[in-house]
PDB file of C-alpha atoms in Angstrom:
ATOM      1  CA  UNK J 296     -60.714-176.318  72.021  1.00  0.00           C
ATOM      2  CA  UNK J 297     -59.976-177.102  75.646  1.00  0.00           C
ATOM      3  CA  UNK J 298     -62.861-177.679  78.028  1.00  0.00           C
ATOM      4  CA  UNK J 299     -63.051-178.970  81.586  1.00  0.00           C
ATOM      5  CA  UNK J 300     -66.044-179.881  83.703  1.00  0.00           C
ATOM      6  CA  UNK J 301     -66.249-180.759  87.369  1.00  0.00           C
ATOM      7  CA  UNK J 302     -68.681-183.310  88.733  1.00  0.00           C
ATOM      8  CA  UNK J 303     -69.475-184.749  92.123  1.00  0.00           C
ATOM      9  CA  UNK J 304     -71.872-184.444  95.034  1.00  0.00           C
ATOM     10  CA  UNK J 305     -73.414-181.085  95.832  1.00  0.00           C
ATOM     11  CA  UNK J 306     -73.936-181.987  99.486  1.00  0.00           C
ATOM     12  CA  UNK J 307     -71.723-183.964 101.835  1.00  0.00           C
ATOM     13  CA  UNK J 308     -71.970-184.530 105.556  1.00  0.00           C
ATOM     14  CA  UNK J 309     -69.254-183.564 108.024  1.00  0.00           C
ATOM     15  CA  UNK J 310     -66.506-186.210 108.364  1.00  0.00           C
ATOM     16  CA  UNK J 311     -67.381-187.738 104.982  1.00  0.00           C
ATOM     17  CA  UNK J 312     -64.950-188.003 102.084  1.00  0.00           C
ATOM     18  CA  UNK J 313     -65.526-185.837  99.014  1.00  0.00           C
ATOM     19  CA  UNK J 314     -64.703-187.223  95.581  1.00  0.00           C
ATOM     20  CA  UNK J 315     -64.682-184.819  92.650  1.00  0.00           C
ATOM     21  CA  UNK J 316     -64.042-185.679  89.023  1.00  0.00           C
ATOM     22  CA  UNK J 317     -62.696-183.333  86.380  1.00  0.00           C
ATOM     23  CA  UNK J 318     -63.523-184.520  82.868  1.00  0.00           C
ATOM     24  CA  UNK J 319     -61.683-182.693  80.126  1.00  0.00           C
ATOM     25  CA  UNK J 320     -61.316-182.568  76.368  1.00  0.00           C
ATOM     26  CA  UNK J 321     -59.074-180.840  73.873  1.00  0.00           C
ATOM     27  CA  UNK J 322     -55.795-181.977  75.414  1.00  0.00           C
ATOM     28  CA  UNK J 323     -54.098-185.097  76.704  1.00  0.00           C
ATOM     29  CA  UNK J 324     -52.683-185.532  80.171  1.00  0.00           C
ATOM     30  CA  UNK J 325     -49.979-187.719  78.652  1.00  0.00           C
ATOM     31  CA  UNK J 326     -48.503-184.786  76.738  1.00  0.00           C
ATOM     32  CA  UNK J 327     -45.261-183.451  78.161  1.00  0.00           C
ATOM     33  CA  UNK J 328     -45.711-180.342  80.293  1.00  0.00           C
ATOM     34  CA  UNK J 329     -49.464-180.630  80.760  1.00  0.00           C
ATOM     35  CA  UNK J 330     -51.091-180.494  84.168  1.00  0.00           C
ATOM     36  CA  UNK J 331     -54.494-180.223  85.809  1.00  0.00           C
ATOM     37  CA  UNK J 332     -55.102-178.428  89.054  1.00  0.00           C
ATOM     38  CA  UNK J 333     -57.888-178.016  91.576  1.00  0.00           C
ATOM     39  CA  UNK J 334     -58.763-174.668  93.100  1.00  0.00           C
ATOM     40  CA  UNK J 335     -61.629-173.833  95.442  1.00  0.00           C
ATOM     41  CA  UNK J 336     -63.456-170.679  96.446  1.00  0.00           C
ATOM     42  CA  UNK J 337     -65.642-170.407  99.556  1.00  0.00           C
ATOM     43  CA  UNK J 338     -68.688-168.180  99.051  1.00  0.00           C
ATOM     44  CA  UNK J 339     -67.596-164.558  98.925  1.00  0.00           C
ATOM     45  CA  UNK J 340     -63.962-165.416  99.520  1.00  0.00           C
ATOM     46  CA  UNK J 341     -60.720-165.733  97.580  1.00  0.00           C
ATOM     47  CA  UNK J 342     -59.327-168.507  95.437  1.00  0.00           C
ATOM     48  CA  UNK J 343     -57.412-171.255  97.216  1.00  0.00           C
ATOM     49  CA  UNK J 344     -55.196-173.726  95.355  1.00  0.00           C
ATOM     50  CA  UNK J 345     -55.582-177.356  96.409  1.00  0.00           C
ATOM     51  CA  UNK J 346     -53.609-179.721  94.209  1.00  0.00           C
ATOM     52  CA  UNK J 347     -51.864-180.294  90.895  1.00  0.00           C
ATOM     53  CA  UNK J 348     -51.056-183.357  88.831  1.00  0.00           C
ATOM     54  CA  UNK J 349     -48.765-183.398  85.810  1.00  0.00           C
ATOM     55  CA  UNK J 350     -48.437-185.596  82.742  1.00  0.00           C
ATOM     56  CA  UNK J 351     -45.593-187.517  84.400  1.00  0.00           C
ATOM     57  CA  UNK J 352     -47.723-188.199  87.512  1.00  0.00           C
ATOM     58  CA  UNK J 353     -45.850-185.586  89.537  1.00  0.00           C
ATOM     59  CA  UNK J 354     -48.271-184.453  92.240  1.00  0.00           C
ATOM     60  CA  UNK J 355     -48.278-181.308  94.360  1.00  0.00           C
ATOM     61  CA  UNK J 356     -50.550-180.456  97.272  1.00  0.00           C
ATOM     62  CA  UNK J 357     -51.435-177.433  99.332  1.00  0.00           C
ATOM     63  CA  UNK J 358     -49.271-177.714 102.456  1.00  0.00           C
ATOM     64  CA  UNK J 359     -52.191-176.880 104.734  1.00  0.00           C
ATOM     65  CA  UNK J 360     -54.454-179.569 103.239  1.00  0.00           C
ATOM     66  CA  UNK J 361     -51.936-182.178 102.138  1.00  0.00           C
ATOM     67  CA  UNK J 362     -52.951-184.766 104.725  1.00  0.00           C
ATOM     68  CA  UNK J 363     -56.534-184.725 103.464  1.00  0.00           C
ATOM     69  CA  UNK J 364     -56.041-184.616  99.698  1.00  0.00           C
ATOM     70  CA  UNK J 365     -55.331-187.175  97.004  1.00  0.00           C
ATOM     71  CA  UNK J 366     -55.167-186.376  93.305  1.00  0.00           C
ATOM     72  CA  UNK J 367     -55.078-189.023  90.587  1.00  0.00           C
ATOM     73  CA  UNK J 368     -55.438-189.156  86.835  1.00  0.00           C
ATOM     74  CA  UNK J 369     -56.942-191.564  84.351  1.00  0.00           C
ATOM     75  CA  UNK J 370     -55.373-190.656  81.046  1.00  0.00           C
ATOM     76  CA  UNK J 371     -57.516-193.074  79.058  1.00  0.00           C
ATOM     77  CA  UNK J 372     -60.704-191.473  80.358  1.00  0.00           C
ATOM     78  CA  UNK J 373     -59.405-187.883  80.275  1.00  0.00           C
ATOM     79  CA  UNK J 374     -60.227-187.485  83.921  1.00  0.00           C
ATOM     80  CA  UNK J 375     -58.593-186.194  87.069  1.00  0.00           C
ATOM     81  CA  UNK J 376     -60.030-187.146  90.445  1.00  0.00           C
ATOM     82  CA  UNK J 377     -59.597-185.249  93.710  1.00  0.00           C
ATOM     83  CA  UNK J 378     -60.525-186.774  97.042  1.00  0.00           C
ATOM     84  CA  UNK J 379     -60.708-184.796 100.258  1.00  0.00           C
ATOM     85  CA  UNK J 380     -61.219-186.615 103.528  1.00  0.00           C
ATOM     86  CA  UNK J 381     -62.863-185.528 106.760  1.00  0.00           C
ATOM     87  CA  UNK J 382     -65.005-182.797 105.257  1.00  0.00           C
ATOM     88  CA  UNK J 383     -66.051-179.892 107.474  1.00  0.00           C
ATOM     89  CA  UNK J 384     -68.527-177.036 106.964  1.00  0.00           C
ATOM     90  CA  UNK J 385     -65.578-174.690 106.354  1.00  0.00           C
ATOM     91  CA  UNK J 386     -64.852-176.738 103.221  1.00  0.00           C
ATOM     92  CA  UNK J 387     -68.071-175.457 101.657  1.00  0.00           C
ATOM     93  CA  UNK J 388     -66.943-173.885  98.407  1.00  0.00           C
ATOM     94  CA  UNK J 389     -67.084-173.897  94.654  1.00  0.00           C
ATOM     95  CA  UNK J 390     -64.445-176.324  93.419  1.00  0.00           C
ATOM     96  CA  UNK J 391     -62.773-175.664  90.080  1.00  0.00           C
ATOM     97  CA  UNK J 392     -60.436-177.737  87.955  1.00  0.00           C
ATOM     98  CA  UNK J 393     -58.132-176.006  85.518  1.00  0.00           C
ATOM     99  CA  UNK J 394     -55.591-176.786  82.777  1.00  0.00           C
ATOM    100  CA  UNK J 395     -51.942-175.883  83.266  1.00  0.00           C
ATOM    101  CA  UNK J 396     -49.337-175.801  80.529  1.00  0.00           C
ATOM    102  CA  UNK J 397     -45.837-176.201  81.900  1.00  0.00           C
ATOM    103  CA  UNK J 398     -45.756-172.731  83.357  1.00  0.00           C
ATOM    104  CA  UNK J 399     -47.096-170.791  86.261  1.00  0.00           C
ATOM    105  CA  UNK J 400     -50.670-170.217  85.253  1.00  0.00           C
ATOM    106  CA  UNK J 401     -54.040-171.872  84.701  1.00  0.00           C
ATOM    107  CA  UNK J 402     -55.235-171.016  81.211  1.00  0.00           C
ATOM    108  CA  UNK J 403     -58.527-172.904  81.032  1.00  0.00           C
ATOM    109  CA  UNK J 404     -60.996-173.355  83.870  1.00  0.00           C
ATOM    110  CA  UNK J 405     -64.063-175.487  84.387  1.00  0.00           C
ATOM    111  CA  UNK J 406     -67.356-173.878  85.338  1.00  0.00           C
ATOM    112  CA  UNK J 407     -66.974-175.014  88.935  1.00  0.00           C
ATOM    113  CA  UNK J 408     -69.174-177.101  91.188  1.00  0.00           C
ATOM    114  CA  UNK J 409     -70.587-175.928  94.506  1.00  0.00           C
ATOM    115  CA  UNK J 410     -70.101-178.368  97.351  1.00  0.00           C
ATOM    116  CA  UNK J 411     -71.933-177.749 100.597  1.00  0.00           C
ATOM    117  CA  UNK J 412     -70.883-179.492 103.791  1.00  0.00           C
ATOM    118  CA  UNK J 413     -73.771-179.813 106.195  1.00  0.00           C
ATOM    119  CA  UNK J 414     -75.434-182.398 108.344  1.00  0.00           C
TER     120      UNK J 414
ATOM    121  CA  UNK O  11     -54.567-164.505 105.166  1.00  0.00           C
ATOM    122  CA  UNK O  12     -53.299-164.741 101.599  1.00  0.00           C
ATOM    123  CA  UNK O  13     -49.605-165.082 100.786  1.00  0.00           C
ATOM    124  CA  UNK O  14     -49.992-162.402  98.128  1.00  0.00           C
ATOM    125  CA  UNK O  15     -51.426-159.040  99.186  1.00  0.00           C
ATOM    126  CA  UNK O  16     -53.912-157.134  97.055  1.00  0.00           C
ATOM    127  CA  UNK O  17     -56.059-154.120  97.889  1.00  0.00           C
ATOM    128  CA  UNK O  18     -59.617-155.263  98.672  1.00  0.00           C
ATOM    129  CA  UNK O  19     -61.166-152.790  96.272  1.00  0.00           C
ATOM    130  CA  UNK O  20     -60.426-150.139  93.662  1.00  0.00           C
ATOM    131  CA  UNK O  21     -62.724-147.893  91.712  1.00  0.00           C
ATOM    132  CA  UNK O  22     -62.596-145.494  88.808  1.00  0.00           C
ATOM    133  CA  UNK O  23     -64.882-143.854  86.293  1.00  0.00           C
ATOM    134  CA  UNK O  24     -65.611-145.234  82.820  1.00  0.00           C
ATOM    135  CA  UNK O  25     -62.834-144.435  80.385  1.00  0.00           C
ATOM    136  CA  UNK O  26     -60.288-143.941  83.126  1.00  0.00           C
ATOM    137  CA  UNK O  27     -57.305-146.087  84.081  1.00  0.00           C
ATOM    138  CA  UNK O  28     -56.839-148.193  87.190  1.00  0.00           C
ATOM    139  CA  UNK O  29     -53.992-150.243  88.611  1.00  0.00           C
ATOM    140  CA  UNK O  30     -54.179-153.192  90.979  1.00  0.00           C
ATOM    141  CA  UNK O  31     -51.137-154.138  93.002  1.00  0.00           C
ATOM    142  CA  UNK O  32     -50.015-157.566  94.175  1.00  0.00           C
ATOM    143  CA  UNK O  33     -47.280-157.771  96.776  1.00  0.00           C
ATOM    144  CA  UNK O  34     -45.331-160.886  97.651  1.00  0.00           C
ATOM    145  CA  UNK O  35     -41.834-162.009  98.535  1.00  0.00           C
ATOM    146  CA  UNK O  36     -38.670-163.411  97.038  1.00  0.00           C
ATOM    147  CA  UNK O  37     -40.001-166.956  97.303  1.00  0.00           C
ATOM    148  CA  UNK O  38     -42.974-166.216  95.071  1.00  0.00           C
ATOM    149  CA  UNK O  39     -43.258-163.073  92.938  1.00  0.00           C
ATOM    150  CA  UNK O  40     -39.580-162.283  93.282  1.00  0.00           C
ATOM    151  CA  UNK O  41     -38.484-165.429  91.477  1.00  0.00           C
ATOM    152  CA  UNK O  42     -41.479-166.708  89.544  1.00  0.00           C
ATOM    153  CA  UNK O  43     -43.862-165.548  86.857  1.00  0.00           C
ATOM    154  CA  UNK O  44     -47.093-163.806  87.854  1.00  0.00           C
ATOM    155  CA  UNK O  45     -50.519-164.364  86.339  1.00  0.00           C
ATOM    156  CA  UNK O  46     -53.735-162.388  86.682  1.00  0.00           C
ATOM    157  CA  UNK O  47     -57.306-163.654  86.557  1.00  0.00           C
ATOM    158  CA  UNK O  48     -60.602-161.874  86.055  1.00  0.00           C
ATOM    159  CA  UNK O  49     -63.693-163.280  87.720  1.00  0.00           C
ATOM    160  CA  UNK O  50     -66.946-161.744  86.567  1.00  0.00           C
ATOM    161  CA  UNK O  51     -69.877-162.149  88.965  1.00  0.00           C
ATOM    162  CA  UNK O  52     -71.087-165.735  89.124  1.00  0.00           C
ATOM    163  CA  UNK O  53     -68.505-167.077  86.691  1.00  0.00           C
ATOM    164  CA  UNK O  54     -65.246-169.007  86.778  1.00  0.00           C
ATOM    165  CA  UNK O  55     -61.932-167.150  86.798  1.00  0.00           C
ATOM    166  CA  UNK O  56     -60.474-166.306  83.407  1.00  0.00           C
ATOM    167  CA  UNK O  57     -56.793-165.911  82.590  1.00  0.00           C
ATOM    168  CA  UNK O  58     -56.038-162.278  81.849  1.00  0.00           C
ATOM    169  CA  UNK O  59     -52.246-162.011  82.029  1.00  0.00           C
ATOM    170  CA  UNK O  60     -49.555-164.682  82.211  1.00  0.00           C
ATOM    171  CA  UNK O  61     -45.776-164.676  82.531  1.00  0.00           C
ATOM    172  CA  UNK O  62     -45.954-161.222  84.155  1.00  0.00           C
ATOM    173  CA  UNK O  63     -47.032-159.297  81.082  1.00  0.00           C
ATOM    174  CA  UNK O  64     -48.341-161.536  78.313  1.00  0.00           C
ATOM    175  CA  UNK O  65     -51.951-161.528  77.176  1.00  0.00           C
ATOM    176  CA  UNK O  66     -53.716-164.676  75.972  1.00  0.00           C
ATOM    177  CA  UNK O  67     -55.377-164.523  72.609  1.00  0.00           C
ATOM    178  CA  UNK O  68     -58.587-162.529  72.800  1.00  0.00           C
ATOM    179  CA  UNK O  69     -57.628-160.359  75.753  1.00  0.00           C
ATOM    180  CA  UNK O  70     -57.679-156.692  74.681  1.00  0.00           C
ATOM    181  CA  UNK O  71     -54.551-154.587  75.057  1.00  0.00           C
ATOM    182  CA  UNK O  72     -56.421-152.414  77.559  1.00  0.00           C
ATOM    183  CA  UNK O  73     -55.164-154.987  80.055  1.00  0.00           C
ATOM    184  CA  UNK O  74     -51.467-154.993  80.920  1.00  0.00           C
ATOM    185  CA  UNK O  75     -49.200-156.544  83.503  1.00  0.00           C
ATOM    186  CA  UNK O  76     -45.839-155.675  84.976  1.00  0.00           C
ATOM    187  CA  UNK O  77     -43.527-156.910  87.688  1.00  0.00           C
ATOM    188  CA  UNK O  78     -40.805-155.271  89.702  1.00  0.00           C
ATOM    189  CA  UNK O  79     -38.964-157.067  92.448  1.00  0.00           C
ATOM    190  CA  UNK O  80     -41.500-158.725  94.725  1.00  0.00           C
ATOM    191  CA  UNK O  81     -44.528-156.817  93.433  1.00  0.00           C
ATOM    192  CA  UNK O  82     -46.709-157.041  90.367  1.00  0.00           C
ATOM    193  CA  UNK O  83     -49.263-154.695  88.897  1.00  0.00           C
ATOM    194  CA  UNK O  84     -52.297-155.124  86.671  1.00  0.00           C
ATOM    195  CA  UNK O  85     -53.294-152.106  84.645  1.00  0.00           C
ATOM    196  CA  UNK O  86     -56.609-151.543  82.943  1.00  0.00           C
ATOM    197  CA  UNK O  87     -57.174-148.557  80.662  1.00  0.00           C
ATOM    198  CA  UNK O  88     -60.342-147.284  79.027  1.00  0.00           C
ATOM    199  CA  UNK O  89     -62.470-148.740  81.809  1.00  0.00           C
ATOM    200  CA  UNK O  90     -65.837-150.177  80.868  1.00  0.00           C
ATOM    201  CA  UNK O  91     -68.739-151.188  83.054  1.00  0.00           C
ATOM    202  CA  UNK O  92     -68.161-154.731  81.831  1.00  0.00           C
ATOM    203  CA  UNK O  93     -64.778-154.695  83.579  1.00  0.00           C
ATOM    204  CA  UNK O  94     -66.487-154.767  86.977  1.00  0.00           C
ATOM    205  CA  UNK O  95     -65.171-157.982  88.469  1.00  0.00           C
ATOM    206  CA  UNK O  96     -62.863-159.499  91.035  1.00  0.00           C
ATOM    207  CA  UNK O  97     -59.222-159.683  89.997  1.00  0.00           C
ATOM    208  CA  UNK O  98     -56.703-162.145  91.406  1.00  0.00           C
ATOM    209  CA  UNK O  99     -52.960-162.417  91.076  1.00  0.00           C
ATOM    210  CA  UNK O 100     -51.270-165.787  91.274  1.00  0.00           C
ATOM    211  CA  UNK O 101     -47.841-167.356  91.179  1.00  0.00           C
ATOM    212  CA  UNK O 102     -45.808-170.314  92.418  1.00  0.00           C
ATOM    213  CA  UNK O 103     -44.198-170.118  95.818  1.00  0.00           C
ATOM    214  CA  UNK O 104     -40.916-171.997  95.743  1.00  0.00           C
ATOM    215  CA  UNK O 105     -40.598-172.218  99.526  1.00  0.00           C
ATOM    216  CA  UNK O 106     -44.107-173.565 100.039  1.00  0.00           C
ATOM    217  CA  UNK O 107     -44.030-175.621  96.824  1.00  0.00           C
ATOM    218  CA  UNK O 108     -47.514-174.344  96.276  1.00  0.00           C
ATOM    219  CA  UNK O 109     -49.516-172.184  93.947  1.00  0.00           C
ATOM    220  CA  UNK O 110     -50.566-169.027  95.774  1.00  0.00           C
ATOM    221  CA  UNK O 111     -53.213-166.435  95.020  1.00  0.00           C
ATOM    222  CA  UNK O 112     -53.860-162.955  96.250  1.00  0.00           C
ATOM    223  CA  UNK O 113     -56.944-162.140  98.286  1.00  0.00           C
ATOM    224  CA  UNK O 114     -58.620-160.584  95.284  1.00  0.00           C
ATOM    225  CA  UNK O 115     -59.511-157.002  94.357  1.00  0.00           C
ATOM    226  CA  UNK O 116     -63.027-155.904  93.553  1.00  0.00           C
ATOM    227  CA  UNK O 117     -63.092-153.374  90.729  1.00  0.00           C
ATOM    228  CA  UNK O 118     -65.990-150.966  90.632  1.00  0.00           C
ATOM    229  CA  UNK O 119     -66.511-148.801  87.557  1.00  0.00           C
ATOM    230  CA  UNK O 120     -68.427-145.833  88.871  1.00  0.00           C
TER     231      UNK O 120
END
């Protein structure tokens, strides 16, 4: 049974760096074809993909946010970490991590964590 | 402005059928698989359809997906009040090298 859970601060100040951790179980990020992605959703708005990391450490980033994002994995801890620099109030959103299996979809999602950017 | 275009809202009566469209281009829908997600109020998105028309285990056959050219469609038959949710289409965009989602469609079951 695959589960994912996001953790991190609920409140960050403008210009600070956000660090979010996705802790998962039920799969290994060392298995061929497996990936974990981050997706966010501002209140009342649509889903926005942020980043992806695959079992082979291949990393992909949203073109519009690439300069601010870093995604890493710790296979031994079953964790994926996303950092986003220079946070702004427009980055206020629920951040989700999700499992990806070699294809073009996210089949398991975490519950999400709401991050508010405010001074 | 989303790369994939969906109608903001659709509505239908219980028991009826509804379709939700998702329009893209050759760099995304035209050459890649489409997935659909259901997001019930206050919950995380849930995979509804993958690879254009496949249903994960546990998804009833009331939900169906299709693709033609650069557009995809989600169909829901036998509408229930529990189907009221936001629905999103998604796919990979080969030109952007990015996952893209539609703007979402709010389904109201009248």
